[in-house]
Short mmCIF file of C-alpha atoms in Angstrom, two decimals:
data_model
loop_
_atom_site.label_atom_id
_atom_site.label_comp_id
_atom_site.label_asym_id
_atom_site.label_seq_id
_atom_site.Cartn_x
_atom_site.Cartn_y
_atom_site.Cartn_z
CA UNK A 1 3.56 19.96 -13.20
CA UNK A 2 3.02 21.06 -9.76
CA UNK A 3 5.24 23.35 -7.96
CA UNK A 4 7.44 22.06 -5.08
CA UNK A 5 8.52 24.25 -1.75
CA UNK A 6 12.10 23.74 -3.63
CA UNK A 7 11.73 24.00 -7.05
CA UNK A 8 13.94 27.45 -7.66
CA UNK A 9 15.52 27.54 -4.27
CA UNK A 10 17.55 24.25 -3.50
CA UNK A 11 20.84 24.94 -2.41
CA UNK A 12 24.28 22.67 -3.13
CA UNK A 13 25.57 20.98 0.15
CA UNK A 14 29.31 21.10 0.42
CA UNK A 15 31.29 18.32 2.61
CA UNK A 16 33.22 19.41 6.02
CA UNK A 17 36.23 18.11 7.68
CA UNK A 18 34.61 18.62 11.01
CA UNK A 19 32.24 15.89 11.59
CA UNK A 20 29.82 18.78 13.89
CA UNK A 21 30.03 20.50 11.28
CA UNK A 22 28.26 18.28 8.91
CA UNK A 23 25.91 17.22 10.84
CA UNK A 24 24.84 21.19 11.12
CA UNK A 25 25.46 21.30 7.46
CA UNK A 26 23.37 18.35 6.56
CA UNK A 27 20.72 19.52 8.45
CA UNK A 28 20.51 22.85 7.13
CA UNK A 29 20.34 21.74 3.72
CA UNK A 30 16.89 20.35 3.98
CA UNK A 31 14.75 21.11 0.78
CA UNK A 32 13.58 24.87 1.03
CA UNK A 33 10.57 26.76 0.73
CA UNK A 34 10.84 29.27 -2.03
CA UNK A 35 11.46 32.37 0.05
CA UNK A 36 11.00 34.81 -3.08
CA UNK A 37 7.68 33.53 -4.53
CA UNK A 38 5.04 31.73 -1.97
CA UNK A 39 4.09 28.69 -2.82
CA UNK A 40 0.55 27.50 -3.07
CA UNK A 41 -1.33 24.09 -1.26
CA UNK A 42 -4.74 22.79 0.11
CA UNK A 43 -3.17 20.42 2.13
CA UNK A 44 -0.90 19.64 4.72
CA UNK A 45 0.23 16.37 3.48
CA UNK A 46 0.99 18.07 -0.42
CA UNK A 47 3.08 20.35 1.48
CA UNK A 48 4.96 18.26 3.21
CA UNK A 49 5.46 15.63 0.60
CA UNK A 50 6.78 18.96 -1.22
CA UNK A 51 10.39 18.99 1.65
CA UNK A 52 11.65 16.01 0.22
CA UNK A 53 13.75 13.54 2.64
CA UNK A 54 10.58 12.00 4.16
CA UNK A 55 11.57 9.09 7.03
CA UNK A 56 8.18 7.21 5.33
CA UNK A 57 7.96 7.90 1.53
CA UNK A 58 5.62 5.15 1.03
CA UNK A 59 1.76 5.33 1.46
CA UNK A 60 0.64 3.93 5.05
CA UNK A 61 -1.54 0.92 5.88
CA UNK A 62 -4.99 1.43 7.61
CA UNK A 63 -5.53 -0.58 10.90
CA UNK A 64 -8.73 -2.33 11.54
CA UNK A 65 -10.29 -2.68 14.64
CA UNK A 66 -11.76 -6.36 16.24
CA UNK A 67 -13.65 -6.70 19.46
CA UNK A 68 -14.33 -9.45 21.67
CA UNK A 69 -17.82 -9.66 22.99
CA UNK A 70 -17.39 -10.32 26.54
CA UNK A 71 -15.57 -9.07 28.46
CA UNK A 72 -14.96 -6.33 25.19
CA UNK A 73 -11.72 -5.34 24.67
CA UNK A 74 -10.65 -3.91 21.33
CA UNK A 75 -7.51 -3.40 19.65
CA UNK A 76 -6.32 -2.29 16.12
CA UNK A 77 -4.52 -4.47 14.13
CA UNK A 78 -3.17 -5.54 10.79
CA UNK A 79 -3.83 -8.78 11.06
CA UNK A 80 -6.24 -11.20 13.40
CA UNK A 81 -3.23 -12.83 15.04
CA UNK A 82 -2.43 -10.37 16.37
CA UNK A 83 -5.13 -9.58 17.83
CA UNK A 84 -5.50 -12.97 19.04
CA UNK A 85 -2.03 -13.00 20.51
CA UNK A 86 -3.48 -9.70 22.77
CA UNK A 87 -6.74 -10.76 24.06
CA UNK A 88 -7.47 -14.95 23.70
CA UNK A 89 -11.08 -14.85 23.79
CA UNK A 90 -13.09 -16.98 21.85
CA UNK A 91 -15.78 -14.99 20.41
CA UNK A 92 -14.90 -11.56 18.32
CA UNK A 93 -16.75 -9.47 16.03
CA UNK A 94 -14.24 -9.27 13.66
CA UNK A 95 -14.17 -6.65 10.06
CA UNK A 96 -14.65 -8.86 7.38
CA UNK A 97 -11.34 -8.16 5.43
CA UNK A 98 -9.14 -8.49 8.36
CA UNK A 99 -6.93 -11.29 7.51
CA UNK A 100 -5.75 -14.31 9.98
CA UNK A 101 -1.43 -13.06 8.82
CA UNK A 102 -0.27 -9.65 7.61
CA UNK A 103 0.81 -9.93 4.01
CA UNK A 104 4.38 -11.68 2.98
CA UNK A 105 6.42 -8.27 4.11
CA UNK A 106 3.63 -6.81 5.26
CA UNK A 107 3.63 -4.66 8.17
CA UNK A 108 2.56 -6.08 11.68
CA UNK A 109 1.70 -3.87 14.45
CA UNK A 110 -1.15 -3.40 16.97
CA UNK A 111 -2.43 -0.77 19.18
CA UNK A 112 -4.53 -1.59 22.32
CA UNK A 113 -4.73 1.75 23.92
CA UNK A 114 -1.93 1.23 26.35
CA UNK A 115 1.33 0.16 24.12
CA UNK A 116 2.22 -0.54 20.47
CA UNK A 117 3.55 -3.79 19.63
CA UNK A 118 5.41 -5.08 16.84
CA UNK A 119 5.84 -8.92 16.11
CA UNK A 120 5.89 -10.05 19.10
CA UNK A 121 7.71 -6.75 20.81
CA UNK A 122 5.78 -4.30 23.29
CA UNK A 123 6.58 -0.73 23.55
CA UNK A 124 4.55 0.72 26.17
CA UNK A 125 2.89 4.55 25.91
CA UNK A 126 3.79 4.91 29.63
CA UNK A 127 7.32 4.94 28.87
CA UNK A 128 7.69 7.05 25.39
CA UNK A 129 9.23 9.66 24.82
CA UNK A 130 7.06 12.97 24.54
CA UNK A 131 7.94 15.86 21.69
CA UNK A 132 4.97 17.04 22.46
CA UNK A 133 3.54 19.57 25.35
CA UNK A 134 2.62 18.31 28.62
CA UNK A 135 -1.13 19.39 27.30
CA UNK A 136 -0.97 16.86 24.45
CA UNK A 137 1.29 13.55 26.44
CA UNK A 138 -0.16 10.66 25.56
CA UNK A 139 1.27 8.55 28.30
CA UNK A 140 -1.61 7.46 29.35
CA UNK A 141 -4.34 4.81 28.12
CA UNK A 142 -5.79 5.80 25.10
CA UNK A 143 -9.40 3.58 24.56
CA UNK A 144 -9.28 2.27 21.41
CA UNK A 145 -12.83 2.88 20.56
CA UNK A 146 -12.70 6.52 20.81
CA UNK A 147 -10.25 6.45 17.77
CA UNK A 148 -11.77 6.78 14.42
CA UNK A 149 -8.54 5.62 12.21
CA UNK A 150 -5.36 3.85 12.86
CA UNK A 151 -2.84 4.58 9.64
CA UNK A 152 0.41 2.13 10.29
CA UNK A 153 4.18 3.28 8.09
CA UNK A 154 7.33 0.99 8.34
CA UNK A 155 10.69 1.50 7.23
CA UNK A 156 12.76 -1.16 8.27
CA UNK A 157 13.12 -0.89 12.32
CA UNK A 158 11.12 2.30 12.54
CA UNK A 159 7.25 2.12 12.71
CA UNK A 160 4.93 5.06 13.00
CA UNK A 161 1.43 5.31 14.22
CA UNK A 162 -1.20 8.16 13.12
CA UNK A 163 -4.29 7.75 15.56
CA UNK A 164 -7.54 9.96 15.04
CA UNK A 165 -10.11 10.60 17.64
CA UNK A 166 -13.66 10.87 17.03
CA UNK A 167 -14.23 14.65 17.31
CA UNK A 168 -15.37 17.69 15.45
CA UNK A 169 -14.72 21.38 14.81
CA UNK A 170 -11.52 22.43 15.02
CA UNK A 171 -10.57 18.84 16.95
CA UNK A 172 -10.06 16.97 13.49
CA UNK A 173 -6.81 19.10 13.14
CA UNK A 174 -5.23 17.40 15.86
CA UNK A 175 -3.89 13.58 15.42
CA UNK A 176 -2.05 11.34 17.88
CA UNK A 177 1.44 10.12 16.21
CA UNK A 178 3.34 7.87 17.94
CA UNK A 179 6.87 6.94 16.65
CA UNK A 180 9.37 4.22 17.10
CA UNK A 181 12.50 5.01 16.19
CA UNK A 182 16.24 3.52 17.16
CA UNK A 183 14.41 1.15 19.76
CA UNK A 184 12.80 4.39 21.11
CA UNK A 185 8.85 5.16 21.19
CA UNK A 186 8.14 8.97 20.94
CA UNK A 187 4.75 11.10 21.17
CA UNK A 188 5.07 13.98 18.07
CA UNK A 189 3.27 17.35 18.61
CA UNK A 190 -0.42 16.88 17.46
CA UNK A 191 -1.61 19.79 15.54
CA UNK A 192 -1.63 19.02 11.67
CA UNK A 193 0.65 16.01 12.29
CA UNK A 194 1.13 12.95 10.55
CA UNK A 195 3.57 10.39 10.28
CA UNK A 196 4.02 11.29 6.52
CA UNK A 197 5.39 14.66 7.64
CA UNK A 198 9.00 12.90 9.82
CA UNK A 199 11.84 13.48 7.99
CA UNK A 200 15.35 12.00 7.97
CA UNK A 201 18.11 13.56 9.72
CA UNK A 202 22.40 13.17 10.30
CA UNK A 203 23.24 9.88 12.00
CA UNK A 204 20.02 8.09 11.27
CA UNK A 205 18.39 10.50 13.28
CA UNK A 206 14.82 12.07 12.97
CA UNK A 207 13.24 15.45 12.59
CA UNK A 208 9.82 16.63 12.96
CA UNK A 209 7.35 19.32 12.44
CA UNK A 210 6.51 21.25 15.75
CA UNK A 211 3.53 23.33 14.72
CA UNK A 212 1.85 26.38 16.40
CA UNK A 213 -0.82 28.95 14.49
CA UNK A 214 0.63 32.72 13.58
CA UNK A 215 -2.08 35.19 15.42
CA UNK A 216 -3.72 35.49 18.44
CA UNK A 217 -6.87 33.02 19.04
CA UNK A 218 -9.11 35.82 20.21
CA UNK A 219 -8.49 39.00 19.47
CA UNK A 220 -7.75 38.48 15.85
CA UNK A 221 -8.58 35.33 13.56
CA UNK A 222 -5.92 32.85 13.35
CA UNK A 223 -3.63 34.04 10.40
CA UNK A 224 -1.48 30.93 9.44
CA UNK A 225 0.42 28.26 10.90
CA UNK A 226 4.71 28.48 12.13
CA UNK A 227 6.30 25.13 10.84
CA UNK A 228 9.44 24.39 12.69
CA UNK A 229 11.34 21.08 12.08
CA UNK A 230 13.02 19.90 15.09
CA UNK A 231 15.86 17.03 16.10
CA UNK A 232 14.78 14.12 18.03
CA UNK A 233 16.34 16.24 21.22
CA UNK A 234 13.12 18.32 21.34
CA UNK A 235 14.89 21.73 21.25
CA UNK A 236 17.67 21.90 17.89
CA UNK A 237 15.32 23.70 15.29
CA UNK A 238 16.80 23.12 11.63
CA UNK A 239 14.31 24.77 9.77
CA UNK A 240 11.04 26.67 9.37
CA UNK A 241 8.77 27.31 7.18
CA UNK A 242 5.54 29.65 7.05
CA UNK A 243 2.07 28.98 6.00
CA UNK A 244 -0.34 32.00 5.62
CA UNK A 245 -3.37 30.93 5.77
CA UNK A 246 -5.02 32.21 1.89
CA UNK A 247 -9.29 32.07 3.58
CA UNK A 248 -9.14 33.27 7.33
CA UNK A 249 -10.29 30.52 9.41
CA UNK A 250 -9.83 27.85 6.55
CA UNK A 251 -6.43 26.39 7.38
CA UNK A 252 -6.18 24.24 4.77
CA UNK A 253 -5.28 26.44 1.74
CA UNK A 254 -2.46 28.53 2.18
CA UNK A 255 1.12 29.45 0.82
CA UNK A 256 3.96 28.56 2.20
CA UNK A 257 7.78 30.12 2.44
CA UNK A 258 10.75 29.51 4.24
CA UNK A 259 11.35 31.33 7.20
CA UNK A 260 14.28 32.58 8.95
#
């Protein structure tokens, strides 16, 4: 059986009278990297599925992406209403498995580029919320065909978004997450990021990894990567974890410990 972060280091949570001081309690007592023996991964998402407490535990849904012919717009979708509902053109070339209706449950979400919608709901990216650095805001209009995969997560009112550009090199590390949350769209920080990685917090709250790699770019090859999980207020850090990375430049095989 594979090793988790946790496995010999979880610590009991005890209850407070103060109602601050649970919250800080509860969020300390996050699942925690082993700090004595370093824990081994080739991936991002094994690691961490490895904290425990994940906002989405179940798998995603991939988006597909229909175009009308003229004018073209395109737009990615679970389902062909609603892409019909965006653009009501009458010709489209359309994937084949795209169905008319998301699924009895089924999720049912779009993403033209400018907003996500929901139903019939419309949050637009001009108004979200960034976590992430001014370099990385995705305020802006994002054209859907420069994305190579939409990946869709619900849990009841919140939806999450991972978006991946067409790029190489060192680009493919990088991923566009867009969360809505408590009637609230937020932009995550983009490097290794995935919607898989959110985790709850106090208060039906949020937290998320904000990532940024351990040695300097230039002078010396990059070493590993800083994980530090963050409230939905952009600043309260309630944990962080290290990953060194095990081949230099290969960033996806590593070992991972909690830091201080």
């Amino acid at each position: 059986m594979r090793k988790t972060l946790d496995a010999h280091t979880r610590m009991e949570c005890t209850m407070s009278p103060l109602p601050r001081a649970l919250a800080v309690l509860l969020s300390v007592c996050l699942p925690a990297a082993a700090q004595a023996e370093p824990v081994f991964f080739t991936s991002h998402g094994d690691f961490y599925r490895s904290l425990g407490g994940a906002l989405f535990p179940e798998s995603g849904t991939s988006l597909a992406m229909p175009c009308t012919e003229s004018p073209r717009h395109c737009i990615w979708v679970t389902s062909m209403h609603q892409a019909l509902r965006r653009y009501d053109q009458p010709l489209w070339t359309t994937p084949g498995d795209l169905p008319m209706t998301p699924p009895k449950g089924g999720i049912d979400v779009a993403f033209d580029g400018q907003a996500l919608m929901v139903g019939t709901r419309r949050w637009p990216l001009s108004r979200a919320v960034s976590l992430a650095s001014s370099h990385w805001r995705s305020e802006t209009a994002i054209d859907p065909e420069n994305l190579t995969a939409v990946t869709a997560w619900q849990r009841g009112t919140s939806v999450c978004l991972d978006m991946r550009y067409s790029s190489s090199g060192t680009a493919v590390r990088y991923t566009v997450v867009l969360l809505l949350h408590g009637e609230r769209l937020y932009t995550l920080p983009p490097l290794f990021a995935t919607c898989a990685a959110v985790r709850e917090a106090p208060h039906g709250g949020f937290s998320y990894p904000s990532n940024t790699y351990l040695g300097a770019e230039q002078e010396h090859p990059r070493t590993g990567l800083q994980v530090d999980y963050v409230l939905s207020d952009g600043k309260t850090r309630i944990a962080r974890y290290l990953l060194r990375f095990s081949d230099q430049g290969n960033p996806y095989r590593f070992e991972a410990t909690r830091g201080e």
